[in-house]
Amino acid sequence: MSETPKSGGNDYEAQLAKSSVAVAEFDHAPRGLIGTVQHVLHANPTFVPVIVLVASIAVFGVIAGERFFSPFNLSLIMQQVSIIGILAAAQTLIILTAGIDLSVAAIMVLMSVISGKLAVQFGVPAPLAILVSFAGGIAAGYLNGWLVTKIKLPPFIATLGTWNVFFALNLWLSGAQSIRGADIDTTAPLLKFFGNTIQIGDARLTYGTLLMIAIFVALWYVLNKTAWGRHVYMIGDDKEAAELAGIRTDRTLRQVYMLAGFICALAAWASIGRVGSISPQSFYEGNLESITAVVIGGISLFGGRGSIMGALFGALIVGVFQSGLRLAGVDVLWQVFAIGWLIIIAVAIDQWIRKVSA
Amino acid sequence: MSETPKSGGNDYEAQLAKSSVAVAEFDHAPRGLIGTVQHVLHANPTFVPVIVLVASIAVFGVIAGERFFSPFNLSLIMQQVSIIGILAAAQTLIILTAGIDLSVAAIMVLMSVISGKLAVQFGVPAPLAILVSFAGGIAAGYLNGWLVTKIKLPPFIATLGTWNVFFALNLWLSGAQSIRGADIDTTAPLLKFFGNTIQIGDARLTYGTLLMIAIFVALWYVLNKTAWGRHVYMIGDDKEAAELAGIRTDRTLRQVYMLAGFICALAAWASIGRVGSISPQSFYEGNLESITAVVIGGISLFGGRGSIMGALFGALIVGVFQSGLRLAGVDVLWQVFAIGWLIIIAVAIDQWIRKVSA
Amino acid sequence: QSADGVTACLITKTDTNPFFVKMREGATEAAEAAGITLQTYAGAIDGDVESQVAAVETCIAAGASGILITPSDSRALEPVITQARDAGLLVIALDTPFEPADTADATFATDNFEAGRLIGAWAAATMGDAAADARIATLDLNPSQVSVDYLRNQGFMTGFGIEVNDPTRIGDEDDARIVGHDVTNGSAEGGRTAMENLLQVDSGINLVYTINEPAAAGAYEALSAFGLADQALIVSVDGGCPGVRDVAAGVIGATAMQFPLRMASLGIEAIIAHATDGTMPANTEGLDFYNTGVMLVTDQPVDGVESITSAEALELCWG
Amino acid sequence: MTEPLLKARGLVKRYGRVTALDHADFDLMPGEILAVIGDNGAGKSSLIKAISGAVAPDEGTITLEGREVSYSSPLQAREAGIECVYQTLALSPALSITDNMFCGRELRKPGIMGRWFGMLDQKAMEKFAREKLSELGLMTIQNINQAVETLSGGQRQGVAVARAAAFGSKVIILDEPTAALGVKESRKVLDLIRDVRSRGTPVVLISHNMPHVFEVADRIHIHRLGRRLCVVDPKSISMSDAVALMTGAMRPDEVAAA
Amino acid sequence: MTEPLLKARGLVKRYGRVTALDHADFDLMPGEILAVIGDNGAGKSSLIKAISGAVAPDEGTITLEGREVSYSSPLQAREAGIECVYQTLALSPALSITDNMFCGRELRKPGIMGRWFGMLDQKAMEKFAREKLSELGLMTIQNINQAVETLSGGQRQGVAVARAAAFGSKVIILDEPTAALGVKESRKVLDLIRDVRSRGTPVVLISHNMPHVFEVADRIHIHRLGRRLCVVDPKSISMSDAVALMTGAMRPDEVAAA
Ligand SMILES: Nc1ncnc2c1ncn2[C@@H]1O[C@H](COP(=O)(O)OP(=O)(O)OP(=O)(O)O)[C@@H](O)[C@H]1O
Ligand SMILES: Nc1ncnc2c1ncn2[C@@H]1O[C@H](COP(=O)(O)OP(=O)(O)OP(=O)(O)O)[C@@H](O)[C@H]1O
Ligand SMILES: [Mg+2]
Ligand SMILES: [Mg+2]
């Protein structure tokens, strides 16, 4: 060997001073139209559910005819998904932390019963009744968060347990009796606030729809533009790493559950406006529907990945399917069948677009 | 510096030849009784659900009195959990691969309807009808596996979709009509085979219970003692690593789904014996109940961790709670409430024991 | 005006219950015969209000002339129903009346309370003196206490001669003859487990009320497994063909039959009539609904309760 | 003799049948670079995890600046001024380089957007992150918003080291910071370590690279079989003797005799 | 001139905005030890992932023993005889050392239990695993059934290397096999590499440790900015020139001139 280094090992590092200091850059082959589309989709995966949504609207526009396409019907779909949409926003928060919340719908129904009982039957002023339901939603979320962080229960189990608990409380408080719309109108019309509508041409937007959109926009801001939001993603991505990197993971997690509980209480208020009355038996399938919306929206059940806007589009996709199938006059049996396939196909398209553009 | 190495860096390695070659060992401080128990539990996490099970049997023995403790009642609980137990076995397979199967109960009900329709209404020989249902179960599992591995759908979405599909098919085939037990008895008693019982003293074990136990033992063997079983764990633990390490992950995954489908078909057969008739509306909550059993049994929803026996004990724990509450005369509403808390407490005890012994 | 271009909607509680499946079949046949379009909807489970609200809205959007609905919640749907009527649709409640009943334009219903009362009265008469120390189990629908559930249950209690206290609550009776209540989700599997549970509480149960016939079949399986099949009398409601055959086989002592096909076809006719010339359907005299009838089916008729035999019932049953 | 800044005595950590720390001691003097060397699995990472609050030891005491402490989370240690690069790096794979660098110490926009709405100053953070990476010579990172999971092994390690270095504090602990780094990048890390010391902050360096250790360390803690075997002075011991000690080829008394 | 055993031409791999491979070439001769060196993020791991079927390149061809191949999964490459230790190790964290070592190649019990019931021979596998680890000098592993996630960083790497070495085949590719290993363990790995070559199997070694590279390599492939910059002979180039080349301080033509 002619030139082996002579001492303590590091002689060969002498040359380092001269090493290149430019950040690496590469020419990119020009992309065609499809290439550009793929690239945009890859960089913005939220567009994928948007495309699925637009595609399904188009398909049902053809199948179900112009009725489907009317501003009236489209705004009706918005109305119809508004409650599940709000629940999906709460669900997204939990799922982003790698959790799952089976109790969202139960919290919502319980809170609507509480505010209704108080305002309509015990004569508590409506604003106060609503505040109590907000506090209740936050407390319910805190219970979930406490079970998850202090008792270290898997979120699935913790919320499965509290789901049963909230459901039983709800039946007990309400005596399984619904509160009539007419009674609400006379004693506490504020409870129905979110049922009011704005008429724009043929389209009728309820305040509930606007609330849903506002919640999504606010959460989008919080999750993407504030430190707290980034921490939520970090915790979902790798809780241990986040802890080691100095995030107060347990505190943040509890805040997430409390925020989700608060959103459920908002959903409770909106649901009174939507249904027009308070029924303790409604939204039994709301948990599953909210999870479905979240997953169709491209948010990973394993946490830390996906944009909250996906959940909004996910909820809309399901709403469009349901409305379109009904308007097309499909028999109820085959509606179920078709929804099954459409869930599969919607997400398959999503996967396919992601794969092509990877 | 007196002794810096002289050349190519590695002189200081000369001493390595003399380095110690004993495997590291340490004295262990003697453990007390509790210490030993903790150690055993840590080494055998499956014992934890066993302890929860024994504890809850003891508690209900006190609360609900000797009736609860009778061999008769305990064997009745085994009967009552047998179907959910078998579904939980199938569910465990899927969950171990980091999936989740929302369609298990739907596959089961569909297969029981198919075999019943064929044997009772179309006069197909019972063994053939059962074979057809087996094939159907495997095909349904294959569909799920295909969606997961080829179309790359998240298992939650794939099985949510197929759940709807199977559910609709079931209603379509059966017209929501049940097939009467008496008709089965006259045309195809073989369908009720698993309803037969063995009497041992006061205890009455149905063949269905024995089937459940046999399935768990067989799966325990396969998962722990064969290469295929280890691969299932590896895939659930880290699919990418398993792929890189040379496991045919997709093929194995499809096999897992097919095996789960086959077990659902077995559950279908057993359910005819258990229910005595074929009712397309049965087991609507079976998916959630099977998942609950799996998670209470300490199997991680994130895959790769936990023993299948845990699912058996998980199912039994739920069965014990339900029976105990009933015997203690608790109102249905408060049963739901109590089950909620008991799920939480059962898993909290599990977590606590694991933590203490860590 | 002809019936062409008329669209009707049928909204049932669920699509799993054979009762509603039959109702749908009846409506579909009637609609096809009359040449009108029928759209069908169903909730996911009994009590699912939100799906029904959405369904009513879609019907309005689809420009339907009328809605046939079995309300999942007899009170909660009032606002959306009013909205539909304001939009000019004829709304007819099937099977389950609204509260108040005039929420809808008309109600074509079985009297669920009456159905329960019939089987209760039959059981009391059949047991005779033994009724004084009957051991009663009731196998109900689910913990939510929806209206069919409490109407049938409380009807049964009334018919049997038990003080019901609050007629909208199951389980608030203090009669010592009642062993307990459990829920079945209306399925055979639920019926069997619930029966087993209650037999564990008291193995002397000799009268079993069940919410429907699948639950009754399950209860029978449990009783036979305990070797007590002959000890207990099972009564049920519905009148599906398998249930009627179970009456014939002695599995069920008596069941109260309803007529979903008739309800549905009457409903379709009413919608067509309204769409063509504005006729409003009328109620049965003395009632705030049009009674489509309940009939007790049993092979052991008793005095004072009118009934038909299972053989006759097999001609009328709906599945 | 000055008091150690950070002192541990008799640390024990057992995992079921495995003993990771077996009555280990540890001393870090103010302003020094202390290297910790030892075989794979000797317990080096376990030692620093115990010191930095990432795991709770079964027995033993830890003293920081004369006060006995017991951390229940790494955050408390961090607030006490102990900054740590773990061997497992503690990065969130799906998040961007910037997000990871600023984890828990994000910069807000100036003005009301930042103060009232907590809006992050993405631009400033990106600029800062890019600078820190360039200081470490990581010029191959093309996109500062790349997810960490898409980085090469060495780039990832570079991000973790840059994070610890950027938020200097009372003690910096580096667990094999150069394992996956290239020649140039490793050199930069060594320069950085010396830089940190020259600002008066002590550094704990765990490394398997003997030339590096002997180049920068003021003292060397040799760890073997879960405990501190001895502490040596790199100026008075040869590399071969250090290696002999850590692999069990020699006992500490033999070195003294030699 | 002999034909290369494994040859790649013009490999390109882009990840969105990031270019990992930019028309890279590669040649491996029969029976040689080829070292691949380069900056962090130069694309070394991407190169061997493309060659071993773990990622599909966007462009370019791969030739094994004169036949053009295109793998759709690492399994196919493995069946063709390419054994690989990835930088990320590809171990299942929750499973035991033994399970990981035998992943996909489990031993069955002799007799009918093994043949008919597929029962694994746990004892034999444990014994074999323990032997292989001891051959690498990993004496600190106390429990052979420990889950891999509970191992120290170096122990983990040792398990991955032992796995590749134990199932020798046509080509062995090691991506920074000694990064987390101690002095003793690294030495064993180098011995092992030479051992493998002496059995006629060629080895690809990616490493940032220049002394190691120059000690064992027959040829050195220098990778820079996603492509092969040049291939040099360690006997005729100095370490400093090699480092200068890979960091961009020198261009290949300058070396020739020197
Ligand atoms: N969570 C755990 N469970 C069980 N054993 C563990 C755990 N963590 C560490 N160990 C064991 O403790 C011992 C010490 O590990 P540690 O990570 O401290 O070693 P190290 O000195 O850092 O090694 P390296 O140089 O390879 O990083 C090892 O034998 C390891 O297997
Ligand atoms: N999945 C991916 N997505 C995006 N970029 C990637 C991905 N994988 C690798 N890269 C980028 O490709 C480039 C080459 O990475 P590679 O892992 O091949 O480097 P390397 O030479 O092995 O570096 P090291 O020595 O640090 O291991 C890096 O800039 C890296 O950020
Ligand atoms: Mg370490
Ligand atoms: Mg690499």
PDB file of N, CA, C and O and ligand atoms in Angstrom, chain E residues 45 87 175-176, ligand 4:
ATOM      1  N   SER E  45     -27.912   3.801  -0.359  1.00  0.00           N
ATOM      2  CA  SER E  45     -28.958   2.850   0.040  1.00  0.00           C
ATOM      3  C   SER E  45     -29.993   2.697  -1.062  1.00  0.00           C
ATOM      4  O   SER E  45     -30.474   1.598  -1.325  1.00  0.00           O
ATOM      5  N   GLN E  87     -30.146  -0.945   5.721  1.00  0.00           N
ATOM      6  CA  GLN E  87     -29.760   0.000   6.763  1.00  0.00           C
ATOM      7  C   GLN E  87     -30.821   0.040   7.862  1.00  0.00           C
ATOM      8  O   GLN E  87     -30.522   0.233   9.026  1.00  0.00           O
ATOM      9  N   ASP E 175     -25.475  -2.978   4.069  1.00  0.00           N
ATOM     10  CA  ASP E 175     -25.573  -1.520   4.088  1.00  0.00           C
ATOM     11  C   ASP E 175     -25.182  -1.019   5.480  1.00  0.00           C
ATOM     12  O   ASP E 175     -25.954  -1.153   6.434  1.00  0.00           O
ATOM     13  N   GLU E 176     -24.003  -0.467   5.581  1.00  0.00           N
ATOM     14  CA  GLU E 176     -23.467   0.012   6.856  1.00  0.00           C
ATOM     15  C   GLU E 176     -23.654  -0.995   7.983  1.00  0.00           C
ATOM     16  O   GLU E 176     -24.286  -0.719   8.992  1.00  0.00           O
TER      17      GLU E 176
HETATM   18 MG    MG F   4     -27.997   4.753   3.430  1.00  0.00          MG
END
